[in-house]
Amino acid sequence: MPLSDSRYFIPTRIAILTVSGTRTEADDKSGNVLVERLQEAGHTLADRKIIRDEQSELEAQLRAWIADEAVDVVI
């Protein structure tokens, strides 16, 4: 369904999280694609992290982004 003329685009501030013990930003293909596509769509990259598969690290990062008013969405 197309947007009506009365609707307008609201860019979203998105944080990208990759969980991996081996990836870096240089070889994180899926993370790079997500960043590229969100920016092409007009959204803002609020933050990007690559963390190890450790529950405490994952929880800490998610809690930090939840508390951060500059982050609207976490992928």
C-alpha positions as semicolon CSV with decimal commas, in nm:
position;residue;x (nm);y (nm);z (nm)
1;M;0,000;0,000;0,000
2;P;0,159;0,332;-0,102
3;L;0,204;0,607;0,150
4;S;-0,045;0,890;0,124
5;D;0,072;1,248;0,076
6;S;-0,014;1,318;0,440
7;R;0,252;1,075;0,570
8;Y;0,618;1,162;0,597
9;F;0,935;0,965;0,651
10;I;1,083;0,961;1,001
11;P;1,443;0,835;1,005
12;T;1,524;0,584;1,278
13;R;1,849;0,570;1,477
14;I;1,964;0,210;1,457
15;A;2,236;0,021;1,644
16;I;2,382;-0,289;1,478
17;L;2,510;-0,573;1,697
18;T;2,711;-0,867;1,567
19;V;2,779;-1,153;1,807
20;S;3,101;-1,328;1,709
21;G;3,437;-1,421;1,851
22;T;3,610;-1,398;1,516
23;R;3,455;-1,115;1,316
24;T;3,589;-0,763;1,270
25;E;3,415;-0,473;1,095
26;A;3,628;-0,549;0,789
27;D;3,494;-0,905;0,749
28;D;3,148;-0,873;0,908
29;K;2,960;-0,906;0,579
30;S;2,609;-0,914;0,725
31;G;2,679;-0,617;0,953
32;N;2,823;-0,420;0,662
33;V;2,517;-0,496;0,447
34;L;2,284;-0,387;0,728
35;V;2,472;-0,060;0,775
36;E;2,472;0,009;0,401
37;R;2,102;-0,065;0,360
38;L;1,985;0,132;0,662
39;Q;2,180;0,436;0,546
40;E;2,053;0,401;0,187
41;A;1,700;0,396;0,329
42;G;1,763;0,726;0,506
43;H;1,809;0,596;0,859
44;T;2,099;0,678;1,091
45;L;2,360;0,438;1,223
46;A;2,348;0,516;1,596
47;D;2,619;0,267;1,691
48;R;2,776;-0,060;1,587
49;K;2,946;-0,324;1,799
50;I;3,092;-0,669;1,754
51;I;3,099;-0,864;2,079
52;R;3,188;-1,218;2,183
53;D;2,918;-1,475;2,244
54;E;2,909;-1,414;2,619
55;Q;2,578;-1,360;2,793
56;S;2,712;-1,092;3,029
57;E;2,861;-0,889;2,740
58;L;2,544;-0,920;2,537
59;E;2,326;-0,813;2,829
60;A;2,553;-0,519;2,912
61;Q;2,551;-0,391;2,554
62;L;2,176;-0,425;2,514
63;R;2,114;-0,252;2,847
64;A;2,344;0,033;2,744
65;W;2,158;0,082;2,417
66;I;1,818;0,057;2,586
67;A;1,924;0,338;2,820
68;D;2,067;0,548;2,534
69;E;1,814;0,798;2,402
70;A;2,017;0,819;2,078
71;V;1,922;0,458;1,991
72;D;1,571;0,377;1,868
73;V;1,624;0,024;1,737
74;V;1,876;-0,260;1,783
75;I;1,935;-0,514;1,508
